[in-house]
mmCIF file of C-alpha atoms in Angstrom:
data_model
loop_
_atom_site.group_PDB
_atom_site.id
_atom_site.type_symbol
_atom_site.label_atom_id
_atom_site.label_comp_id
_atom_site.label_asym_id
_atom_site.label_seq_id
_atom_site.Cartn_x
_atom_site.Cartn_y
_atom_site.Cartn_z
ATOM 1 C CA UNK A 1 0.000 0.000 0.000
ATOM 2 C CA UNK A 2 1.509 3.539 -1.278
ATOM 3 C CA UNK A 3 1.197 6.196 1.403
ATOM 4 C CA UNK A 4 0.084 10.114 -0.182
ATOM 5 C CA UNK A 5 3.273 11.726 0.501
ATOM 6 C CA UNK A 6 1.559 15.103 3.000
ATOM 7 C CA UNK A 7 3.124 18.403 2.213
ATOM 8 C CA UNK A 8 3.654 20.331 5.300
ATOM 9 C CA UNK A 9 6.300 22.235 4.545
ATOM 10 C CA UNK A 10 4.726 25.080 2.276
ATOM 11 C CA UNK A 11 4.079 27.861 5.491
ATOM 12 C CA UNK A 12 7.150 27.078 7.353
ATOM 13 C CA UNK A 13 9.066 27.238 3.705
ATOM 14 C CA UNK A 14 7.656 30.870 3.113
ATOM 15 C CA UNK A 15 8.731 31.708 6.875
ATOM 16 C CA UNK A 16 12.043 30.556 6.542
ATOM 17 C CA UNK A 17 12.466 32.114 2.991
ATOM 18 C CA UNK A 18 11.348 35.630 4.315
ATOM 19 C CA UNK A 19 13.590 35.904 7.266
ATOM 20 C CA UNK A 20 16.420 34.868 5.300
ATOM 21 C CA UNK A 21 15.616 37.437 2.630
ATOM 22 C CA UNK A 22 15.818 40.103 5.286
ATOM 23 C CA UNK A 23 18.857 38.458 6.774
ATOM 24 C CA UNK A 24 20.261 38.290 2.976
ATOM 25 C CA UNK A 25 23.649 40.819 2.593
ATOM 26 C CA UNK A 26 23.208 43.485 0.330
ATOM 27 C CA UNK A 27 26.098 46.458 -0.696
ATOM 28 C CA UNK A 28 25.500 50.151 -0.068
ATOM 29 C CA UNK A 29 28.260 52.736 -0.639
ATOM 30 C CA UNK A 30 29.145 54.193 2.347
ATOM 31 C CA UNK A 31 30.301 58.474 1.490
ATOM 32 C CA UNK A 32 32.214 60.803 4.111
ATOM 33 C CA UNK A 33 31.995 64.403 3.279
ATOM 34 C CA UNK A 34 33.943 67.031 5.117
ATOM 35 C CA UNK A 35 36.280 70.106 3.996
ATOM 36 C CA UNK A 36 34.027 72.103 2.529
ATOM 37 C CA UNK A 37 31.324 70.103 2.564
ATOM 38 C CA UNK A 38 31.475 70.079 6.653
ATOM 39 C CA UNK A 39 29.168 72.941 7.124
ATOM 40 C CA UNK A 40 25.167 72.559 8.119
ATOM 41 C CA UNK A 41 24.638 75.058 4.872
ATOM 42 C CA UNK A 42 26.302 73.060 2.628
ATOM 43 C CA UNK A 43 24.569 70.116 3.630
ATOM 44 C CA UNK A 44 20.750 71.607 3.446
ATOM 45 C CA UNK A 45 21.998 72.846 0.153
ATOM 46 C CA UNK A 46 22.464 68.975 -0.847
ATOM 47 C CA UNK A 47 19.283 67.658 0.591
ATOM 48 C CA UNK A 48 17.466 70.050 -0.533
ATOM 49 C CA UNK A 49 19.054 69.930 -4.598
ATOM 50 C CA UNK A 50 18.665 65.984 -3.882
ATOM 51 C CA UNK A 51 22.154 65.998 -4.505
ATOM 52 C CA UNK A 52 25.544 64.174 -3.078
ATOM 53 C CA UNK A 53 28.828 65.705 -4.180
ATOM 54 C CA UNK A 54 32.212 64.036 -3.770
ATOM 55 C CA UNK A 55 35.897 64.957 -4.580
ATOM 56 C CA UNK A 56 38.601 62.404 -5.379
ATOM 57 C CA UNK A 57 42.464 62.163 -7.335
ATOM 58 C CA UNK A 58 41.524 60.047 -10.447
ATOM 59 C CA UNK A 59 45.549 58.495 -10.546
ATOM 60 C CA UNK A 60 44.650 57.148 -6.745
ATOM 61 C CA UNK A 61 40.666 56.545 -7.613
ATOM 62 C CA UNK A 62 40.138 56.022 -10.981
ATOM 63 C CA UNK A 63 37.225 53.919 -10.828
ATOM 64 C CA UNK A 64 35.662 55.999 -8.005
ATOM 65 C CA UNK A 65 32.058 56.913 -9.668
ATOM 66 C CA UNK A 66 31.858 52.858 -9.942
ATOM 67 C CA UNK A 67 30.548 53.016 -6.561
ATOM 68 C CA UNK A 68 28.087 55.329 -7.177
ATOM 69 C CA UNK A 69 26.242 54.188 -10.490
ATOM 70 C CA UNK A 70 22.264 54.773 -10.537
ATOM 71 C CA UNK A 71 20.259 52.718 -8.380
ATOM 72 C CA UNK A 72 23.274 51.640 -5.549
ATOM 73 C CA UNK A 73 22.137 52.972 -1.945
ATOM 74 C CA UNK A 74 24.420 55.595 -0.160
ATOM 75 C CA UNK A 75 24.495 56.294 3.969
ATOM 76 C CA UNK A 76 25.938 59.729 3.910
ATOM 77 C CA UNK A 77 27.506 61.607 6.166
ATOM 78 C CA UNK A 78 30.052 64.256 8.180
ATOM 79 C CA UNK A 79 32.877 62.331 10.809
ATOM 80 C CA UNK A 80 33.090 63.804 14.186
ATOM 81 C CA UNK A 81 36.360 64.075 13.888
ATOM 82 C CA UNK A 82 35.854 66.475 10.785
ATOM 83 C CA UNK A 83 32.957 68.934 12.394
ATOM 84 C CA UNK A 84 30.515 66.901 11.913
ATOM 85 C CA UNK A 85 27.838 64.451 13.504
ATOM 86 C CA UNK A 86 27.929 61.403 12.056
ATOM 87 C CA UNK A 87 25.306 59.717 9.638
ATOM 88 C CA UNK A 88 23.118 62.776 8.274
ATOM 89 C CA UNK A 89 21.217 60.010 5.078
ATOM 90 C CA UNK A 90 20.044 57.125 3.037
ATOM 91 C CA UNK A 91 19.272 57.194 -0.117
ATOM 92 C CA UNK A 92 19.715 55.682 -3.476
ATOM 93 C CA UNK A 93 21.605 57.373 -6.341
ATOM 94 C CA UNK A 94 18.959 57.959 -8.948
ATOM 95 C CA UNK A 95 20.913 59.071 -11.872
ATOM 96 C CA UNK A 96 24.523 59.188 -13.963
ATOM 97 C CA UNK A 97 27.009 61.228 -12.050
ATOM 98 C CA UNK A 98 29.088 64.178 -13.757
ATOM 99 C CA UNK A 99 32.391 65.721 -13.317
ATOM 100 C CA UNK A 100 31.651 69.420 -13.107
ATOM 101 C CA UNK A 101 35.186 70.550 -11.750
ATOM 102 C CA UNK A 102 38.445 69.243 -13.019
ATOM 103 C CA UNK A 103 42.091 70.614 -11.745
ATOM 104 C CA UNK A 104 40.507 73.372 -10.186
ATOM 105 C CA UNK A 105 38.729 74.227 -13.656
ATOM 106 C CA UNK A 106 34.743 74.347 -13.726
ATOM 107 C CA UNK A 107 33.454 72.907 -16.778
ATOM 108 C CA UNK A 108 30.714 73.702 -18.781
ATOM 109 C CA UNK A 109 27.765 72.730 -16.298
ATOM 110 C CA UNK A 110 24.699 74.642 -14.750
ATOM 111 C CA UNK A 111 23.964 72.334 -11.701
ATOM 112 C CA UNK A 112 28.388 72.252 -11.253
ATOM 113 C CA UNK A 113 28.049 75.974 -11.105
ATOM 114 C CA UNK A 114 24.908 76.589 -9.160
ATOM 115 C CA UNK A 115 26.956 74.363 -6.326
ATOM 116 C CA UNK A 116 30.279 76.326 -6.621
ATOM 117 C CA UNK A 117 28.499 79.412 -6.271
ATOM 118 C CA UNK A 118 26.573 78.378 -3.595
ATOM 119 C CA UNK A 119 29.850 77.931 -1.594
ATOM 120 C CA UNK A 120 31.115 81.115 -2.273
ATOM 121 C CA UNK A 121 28.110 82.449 -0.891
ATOM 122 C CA UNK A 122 28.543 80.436 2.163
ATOM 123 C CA UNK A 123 32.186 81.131 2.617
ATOM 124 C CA UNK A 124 32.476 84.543 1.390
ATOM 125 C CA UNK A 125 30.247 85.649 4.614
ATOM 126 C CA UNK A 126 32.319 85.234 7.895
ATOM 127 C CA UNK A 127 28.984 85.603 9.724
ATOM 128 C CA UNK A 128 28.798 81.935 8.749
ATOM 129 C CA UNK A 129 31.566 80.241 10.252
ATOM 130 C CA UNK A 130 30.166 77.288 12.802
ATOM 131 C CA UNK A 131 30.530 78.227 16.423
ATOM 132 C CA UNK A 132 31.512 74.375 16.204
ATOM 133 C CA UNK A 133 34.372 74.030 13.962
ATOM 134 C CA UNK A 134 36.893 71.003 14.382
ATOM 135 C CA UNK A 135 40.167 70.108 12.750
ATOM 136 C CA UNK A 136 39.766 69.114 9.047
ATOM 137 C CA UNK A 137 42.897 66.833 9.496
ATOM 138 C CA UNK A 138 43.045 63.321 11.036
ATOM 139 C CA UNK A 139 46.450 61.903 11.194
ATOM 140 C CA UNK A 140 44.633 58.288 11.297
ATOM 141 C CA UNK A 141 43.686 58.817 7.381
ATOM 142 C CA UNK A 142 46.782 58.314 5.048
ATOM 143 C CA UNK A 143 45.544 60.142 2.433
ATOM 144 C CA UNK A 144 45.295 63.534 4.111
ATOM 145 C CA UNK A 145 49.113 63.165 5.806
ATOM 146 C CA UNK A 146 49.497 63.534 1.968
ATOM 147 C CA UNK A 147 46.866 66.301 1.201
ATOM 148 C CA UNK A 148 48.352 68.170 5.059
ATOM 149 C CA UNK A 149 52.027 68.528 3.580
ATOM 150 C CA UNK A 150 50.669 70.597 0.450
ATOM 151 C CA UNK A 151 49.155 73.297 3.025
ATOM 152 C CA UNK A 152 50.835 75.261 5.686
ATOM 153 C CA UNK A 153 47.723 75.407 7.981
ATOM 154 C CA UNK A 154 49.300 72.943 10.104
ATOM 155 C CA UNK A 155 47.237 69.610 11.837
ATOM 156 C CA UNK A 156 44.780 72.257 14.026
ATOM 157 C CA UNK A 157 43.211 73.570 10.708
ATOM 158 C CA UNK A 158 39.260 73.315 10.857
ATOM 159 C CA UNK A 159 36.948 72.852 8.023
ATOM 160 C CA UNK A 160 36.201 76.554 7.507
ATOM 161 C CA UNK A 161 39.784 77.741 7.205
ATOM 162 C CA UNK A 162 40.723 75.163 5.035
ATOM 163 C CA UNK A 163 37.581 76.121 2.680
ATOM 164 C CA UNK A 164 38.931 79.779 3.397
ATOM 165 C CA UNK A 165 42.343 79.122 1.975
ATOM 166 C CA UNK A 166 41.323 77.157 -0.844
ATOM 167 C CA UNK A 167 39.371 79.927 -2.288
ATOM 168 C CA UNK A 168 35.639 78.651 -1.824
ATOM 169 C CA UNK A 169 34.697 81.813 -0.617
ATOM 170 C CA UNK A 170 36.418 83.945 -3.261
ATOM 171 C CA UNK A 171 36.370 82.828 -7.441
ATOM 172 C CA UNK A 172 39.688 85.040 -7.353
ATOM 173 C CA UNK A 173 41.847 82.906 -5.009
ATOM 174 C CA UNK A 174 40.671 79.810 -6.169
ATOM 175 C CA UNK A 175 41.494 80.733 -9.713
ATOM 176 C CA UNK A 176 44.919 81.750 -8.452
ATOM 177 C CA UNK A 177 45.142 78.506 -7.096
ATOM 178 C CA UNK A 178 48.137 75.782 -8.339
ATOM 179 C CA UNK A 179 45.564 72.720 -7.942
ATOM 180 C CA UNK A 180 46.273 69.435 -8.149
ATOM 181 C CA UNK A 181 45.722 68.835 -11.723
ATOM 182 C CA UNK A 182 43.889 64.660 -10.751
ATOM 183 C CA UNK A 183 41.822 65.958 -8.333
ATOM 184 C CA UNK A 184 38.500 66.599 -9.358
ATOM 185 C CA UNK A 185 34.930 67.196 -7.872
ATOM 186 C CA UNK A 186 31.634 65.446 -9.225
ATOM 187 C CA UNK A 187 27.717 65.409 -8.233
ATOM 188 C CA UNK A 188 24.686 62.415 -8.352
ATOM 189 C CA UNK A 189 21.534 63.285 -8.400
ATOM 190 C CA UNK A 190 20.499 61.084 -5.262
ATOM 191 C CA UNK A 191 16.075 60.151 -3.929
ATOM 192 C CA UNK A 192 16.411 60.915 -0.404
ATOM 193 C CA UNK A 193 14.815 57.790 2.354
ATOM 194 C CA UNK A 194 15.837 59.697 5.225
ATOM 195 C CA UNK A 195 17.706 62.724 6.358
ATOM 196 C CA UNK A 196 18.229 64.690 9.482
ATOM 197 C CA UNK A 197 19.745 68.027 10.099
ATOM 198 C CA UNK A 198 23.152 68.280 10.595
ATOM 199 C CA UNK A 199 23.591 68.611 13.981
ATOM 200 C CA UNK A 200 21.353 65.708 14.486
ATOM 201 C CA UNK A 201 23.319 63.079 12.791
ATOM 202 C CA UNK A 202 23.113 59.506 14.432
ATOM 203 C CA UNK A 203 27.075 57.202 14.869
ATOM 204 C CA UNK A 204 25.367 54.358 17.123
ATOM 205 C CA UNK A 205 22.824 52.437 17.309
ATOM 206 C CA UNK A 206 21.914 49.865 19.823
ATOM 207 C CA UNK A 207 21.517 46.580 17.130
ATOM 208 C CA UNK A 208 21.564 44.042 20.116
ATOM 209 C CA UNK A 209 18.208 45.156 21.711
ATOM 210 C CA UNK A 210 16.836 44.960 17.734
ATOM 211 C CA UNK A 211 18.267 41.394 17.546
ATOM 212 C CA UNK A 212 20.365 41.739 14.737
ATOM 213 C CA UNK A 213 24.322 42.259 14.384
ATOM 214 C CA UNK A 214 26.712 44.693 14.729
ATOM 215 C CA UNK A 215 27.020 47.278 12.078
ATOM 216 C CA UNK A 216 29.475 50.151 12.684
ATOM 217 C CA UNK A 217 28.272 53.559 11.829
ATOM 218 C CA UNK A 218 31.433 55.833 12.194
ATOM 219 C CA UNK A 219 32.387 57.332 8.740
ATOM 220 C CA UNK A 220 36.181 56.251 8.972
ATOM 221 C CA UNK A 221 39.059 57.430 7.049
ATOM 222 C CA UNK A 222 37.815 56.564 3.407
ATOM 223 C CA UNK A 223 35.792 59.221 1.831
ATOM 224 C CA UNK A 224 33.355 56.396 -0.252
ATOM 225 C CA UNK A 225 33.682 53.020 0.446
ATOM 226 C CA UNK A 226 31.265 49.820 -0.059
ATOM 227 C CA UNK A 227 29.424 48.226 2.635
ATOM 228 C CA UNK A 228 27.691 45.084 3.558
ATOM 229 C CA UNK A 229 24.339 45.067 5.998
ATOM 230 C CA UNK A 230 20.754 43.488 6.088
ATOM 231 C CA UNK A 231 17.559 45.399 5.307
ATOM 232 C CA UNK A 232 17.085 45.157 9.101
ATOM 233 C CA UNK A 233 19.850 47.592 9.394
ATOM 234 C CA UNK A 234 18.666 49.796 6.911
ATOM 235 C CA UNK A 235 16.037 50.062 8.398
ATOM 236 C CA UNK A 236 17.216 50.856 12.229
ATOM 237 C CA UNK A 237 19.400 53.523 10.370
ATOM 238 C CA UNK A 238 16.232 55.150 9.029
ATOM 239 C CA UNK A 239 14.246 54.719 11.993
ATOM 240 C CA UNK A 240 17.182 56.827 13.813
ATOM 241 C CA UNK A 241 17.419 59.310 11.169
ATOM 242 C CA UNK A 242 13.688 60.063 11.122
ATOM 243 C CA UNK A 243 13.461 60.165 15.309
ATOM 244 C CA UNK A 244 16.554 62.681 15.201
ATOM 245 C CA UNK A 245 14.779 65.059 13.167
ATOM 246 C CA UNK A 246 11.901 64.655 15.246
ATOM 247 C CA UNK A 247 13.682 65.499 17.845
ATOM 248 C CA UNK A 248 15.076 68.358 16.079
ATOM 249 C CA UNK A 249 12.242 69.399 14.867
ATOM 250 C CA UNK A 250 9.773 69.243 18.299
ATOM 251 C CA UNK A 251 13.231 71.294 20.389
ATOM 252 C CA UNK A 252 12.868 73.793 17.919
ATOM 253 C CA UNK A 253 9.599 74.228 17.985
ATOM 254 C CA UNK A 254 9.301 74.032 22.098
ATOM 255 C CA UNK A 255 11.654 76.998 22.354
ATOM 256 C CA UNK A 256 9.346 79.089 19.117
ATOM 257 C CA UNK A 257 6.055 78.068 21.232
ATOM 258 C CA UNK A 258 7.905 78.625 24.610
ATOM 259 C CA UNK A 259 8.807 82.460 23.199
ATOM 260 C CA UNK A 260 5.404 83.092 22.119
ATOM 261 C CA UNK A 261 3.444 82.164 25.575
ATOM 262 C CA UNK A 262 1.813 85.230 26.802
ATOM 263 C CA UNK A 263 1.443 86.588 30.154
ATOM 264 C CA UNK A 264 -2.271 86.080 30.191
ATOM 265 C CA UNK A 265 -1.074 82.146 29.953
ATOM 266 C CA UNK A 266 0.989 82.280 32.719
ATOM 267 C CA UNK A 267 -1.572 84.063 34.764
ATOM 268 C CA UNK A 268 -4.056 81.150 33.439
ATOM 269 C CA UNK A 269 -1.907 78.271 34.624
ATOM 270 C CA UNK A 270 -1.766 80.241 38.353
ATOM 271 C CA UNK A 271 -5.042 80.227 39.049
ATOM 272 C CA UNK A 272 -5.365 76.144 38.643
ATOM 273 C CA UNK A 273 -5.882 74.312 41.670
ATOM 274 C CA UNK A 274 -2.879 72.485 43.230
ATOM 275 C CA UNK A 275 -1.163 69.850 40.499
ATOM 276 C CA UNK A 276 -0.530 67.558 43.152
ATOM 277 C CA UNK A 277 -4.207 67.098 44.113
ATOM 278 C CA UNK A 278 -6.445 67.869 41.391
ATOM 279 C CA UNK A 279 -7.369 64.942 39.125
ATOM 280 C CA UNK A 280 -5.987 65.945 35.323
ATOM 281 C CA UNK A 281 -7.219 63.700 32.449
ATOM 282 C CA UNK A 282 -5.424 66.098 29.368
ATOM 283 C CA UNK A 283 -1.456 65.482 28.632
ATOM 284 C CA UNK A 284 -1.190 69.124 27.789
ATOM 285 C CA UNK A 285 -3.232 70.666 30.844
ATOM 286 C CA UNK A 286 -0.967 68.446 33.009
ATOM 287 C CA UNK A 287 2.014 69.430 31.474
ATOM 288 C CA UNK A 288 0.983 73.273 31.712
ATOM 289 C CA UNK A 289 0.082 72.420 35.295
ATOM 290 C CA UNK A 290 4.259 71.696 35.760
ATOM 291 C CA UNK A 291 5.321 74.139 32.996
ATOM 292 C CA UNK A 292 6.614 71.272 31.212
ATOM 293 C CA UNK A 293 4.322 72.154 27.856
ATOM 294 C CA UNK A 294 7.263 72.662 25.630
ATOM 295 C CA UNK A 295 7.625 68.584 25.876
ATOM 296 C CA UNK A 296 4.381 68.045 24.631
ATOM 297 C CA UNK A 297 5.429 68.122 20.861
ATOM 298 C CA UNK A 298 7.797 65.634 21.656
ATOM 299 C CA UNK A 299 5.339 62.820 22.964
ATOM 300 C CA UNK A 300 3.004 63.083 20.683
ATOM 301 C CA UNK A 301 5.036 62.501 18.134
ATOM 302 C CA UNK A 302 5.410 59.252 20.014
ATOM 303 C CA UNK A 303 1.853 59.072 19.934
ATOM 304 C CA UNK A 304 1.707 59.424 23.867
ATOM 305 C CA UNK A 305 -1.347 61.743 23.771
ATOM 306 C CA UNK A 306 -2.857 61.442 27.357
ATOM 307 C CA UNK A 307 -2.246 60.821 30.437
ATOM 308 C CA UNK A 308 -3.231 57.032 30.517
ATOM 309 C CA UNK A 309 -0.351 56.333 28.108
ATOM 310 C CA UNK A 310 2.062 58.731 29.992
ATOM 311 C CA UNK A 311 1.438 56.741 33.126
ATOM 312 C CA UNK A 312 2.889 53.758 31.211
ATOM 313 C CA UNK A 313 6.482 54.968 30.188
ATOM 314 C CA UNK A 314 9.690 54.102 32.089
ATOM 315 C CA UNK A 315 12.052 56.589 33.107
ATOM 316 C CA UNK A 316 13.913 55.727 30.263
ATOM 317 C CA UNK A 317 11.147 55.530 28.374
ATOM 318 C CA UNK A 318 11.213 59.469 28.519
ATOM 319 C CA UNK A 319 14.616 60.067 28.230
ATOM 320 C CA UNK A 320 14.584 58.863 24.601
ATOM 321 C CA UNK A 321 12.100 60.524 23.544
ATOM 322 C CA UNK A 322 14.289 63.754 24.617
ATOM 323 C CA UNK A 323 13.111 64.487 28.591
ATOM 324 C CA UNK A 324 15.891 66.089 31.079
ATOM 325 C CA UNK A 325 16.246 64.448 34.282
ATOM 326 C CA UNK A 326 14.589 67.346 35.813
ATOM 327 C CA UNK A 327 11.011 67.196 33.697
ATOM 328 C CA UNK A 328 11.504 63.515 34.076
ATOM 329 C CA UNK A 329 11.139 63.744 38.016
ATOM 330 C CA UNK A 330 8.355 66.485 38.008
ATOM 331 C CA UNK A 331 6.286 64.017 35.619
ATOM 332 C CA UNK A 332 6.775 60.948 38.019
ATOM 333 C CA UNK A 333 5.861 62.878 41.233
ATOM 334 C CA UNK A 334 2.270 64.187 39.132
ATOM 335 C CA UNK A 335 1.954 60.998 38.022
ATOM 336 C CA UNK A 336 2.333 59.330 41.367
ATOM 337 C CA UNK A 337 0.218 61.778 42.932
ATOM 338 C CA UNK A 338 -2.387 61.113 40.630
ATOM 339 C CA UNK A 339 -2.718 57.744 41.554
ATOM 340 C CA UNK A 340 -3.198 57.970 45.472
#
């Protein structure tokens, strides 16, 4: 007697198939900007062109744009050690890129010379130079031991006086310039996933409590370089990029809101009865109560939009989502109060 062979391995087949699909390796081109491209206008500039512009020797890099053809995803950003923050975006390159600038020679190109004379704007105004500004040099990358013994700036020059003596900020001295006849500057048109602002740009991320692998975020001493990570990371990265600007976004916005709060508001919030007592069933009246409103932006973005849900966060809970210790200790005490 022949037995029907049962076939019971269809669901867990399609289970096993998707995790390992989202476990699979993939290649994204990893690009470091800094020099002149280290400055929070530059980099709006970029996001908001949908742009990515790199520099590169074509002797030492020849097939550097091979990295960057149309359709391979970038993770862009500014090192610390270089003035910047870290990972500012993800995106994928979503068209041919072109050489606009070639020994210190622009070439025939409107979206070349748009971006050149954007940075002369930027640099030619000294009411732009970052209150942040850190060394341009790192003696851990052995191309710019190379690029450091062509300037006498020494290894404390920062970002803006490097751009300063390389004639960004004036089409006169960087025409006067003897530049290195290899080196030459191209742009790719890039679609955005995710940015943040520059100040707000994310170099860790805490993979083990998402279950997945290390992946190291610190733009190190290659300016573009491949690497290899799961959508999962992808993901986390975007998840952090988009909860940075958030954050950015809801600070901001507390200290515009915070400016505009009348007198009449203050005099409001007086005349409540005692926080400590009085039963309050709104987020934002309890918040007022403490004058801890400026944080409400901030939670609901979290989708924490009343008290009930308040009540349910941790401690540190709160302090992701961008609370002081201070706010987070007047919360608790309401919060316990409102329970007895």
């Amino acid at each position: 007697l022949i037995r029907p062979i049962k076939k019971t391995h269809s669901k867990s087949a399609h289970t096993s198939h998707s995790k390992n699909s989202s476990q699979k390796l993939f290649k994204a081109t990893q690009v470091s900007m800094g020099f002149e491209r280290a400055h929070p206008m530059v980099w709006e500039y970029l996001r908001t062109k949908r742009l990515l512009v790199i520099g590169y020797n074509t002797i030492a890099s020849p097939n550097r744009l091979n990295l960057l053809k149309e359709g391979q995803r970038v993770i862009v950003g500014v090192p610390k050690s270089q003035g910047g923050t870290g990972i500012l975006g993800i995106g994928k390159v979503s068209g041919e890129g072109k050489i606009f600038s070639e020994g210190g020679r622009l070439l025939p190109d409107v979206i070349g010379s748009q971006y050149m004379a954007h940075l002369r704007k930027i640099y030619s105004n000294s009411a732009n130079k970052p209150a942040r500004s850190a060394r341009c040099w790192n003696k851990q990358f052995k191309n710019h031991h190379h690029r450091h013994e062509e300037r006498n700036g020494g290894w404390d020059m920062t970002s803006w006086e490097y751009s300063q003596q390389e004639g960004w900020g004036c089409k006169k001295l960087w025409s006067s310039k003897n530049h290195d006849p290899n080196r030459v500057f191209a742009y790719l048109p890039v679609q955005w996933e995710q940015t943040t602002d520059f100040n707000s740009g994310i170099t860790k991320i805490d993979w083990a409590s998402l279950g997945l692998c290390d992946f190291k975020l610190p733009l190190i001493g290659f300016s573009v370089m491949p690497r290899h990570l799961m959508e999962a990371h992808w993901a986390g990265i975007k998840a952090s990029l988009k909860m940075t600007r958030v954050h950015s976004k809801t600070k901001e916005s507390g200290k515009i809101n915070l400016a505009k709060t009348t007198m009449k508001d203050h005099v409001q919030t007086r005349r409540r009865k005692n926080p400590r007592t009085s039963k309050l069933n709104s987020l934002d009246a309890l918040l007022a109560s403490v004058g801890l409103l400026k944080y409400g932006p901030p939670l609901h973005a979290e989708e924490v939009t009343d008290v009930e849900t308040l009540s349910l966060l941790h401690d540190e809970d709160l302090k992701e989502i961008g609370l002081p210790m201070g706010p987070r200790r007047k919360l608790q005490a309401i919060l316990k109060s409102q329970t007895q």
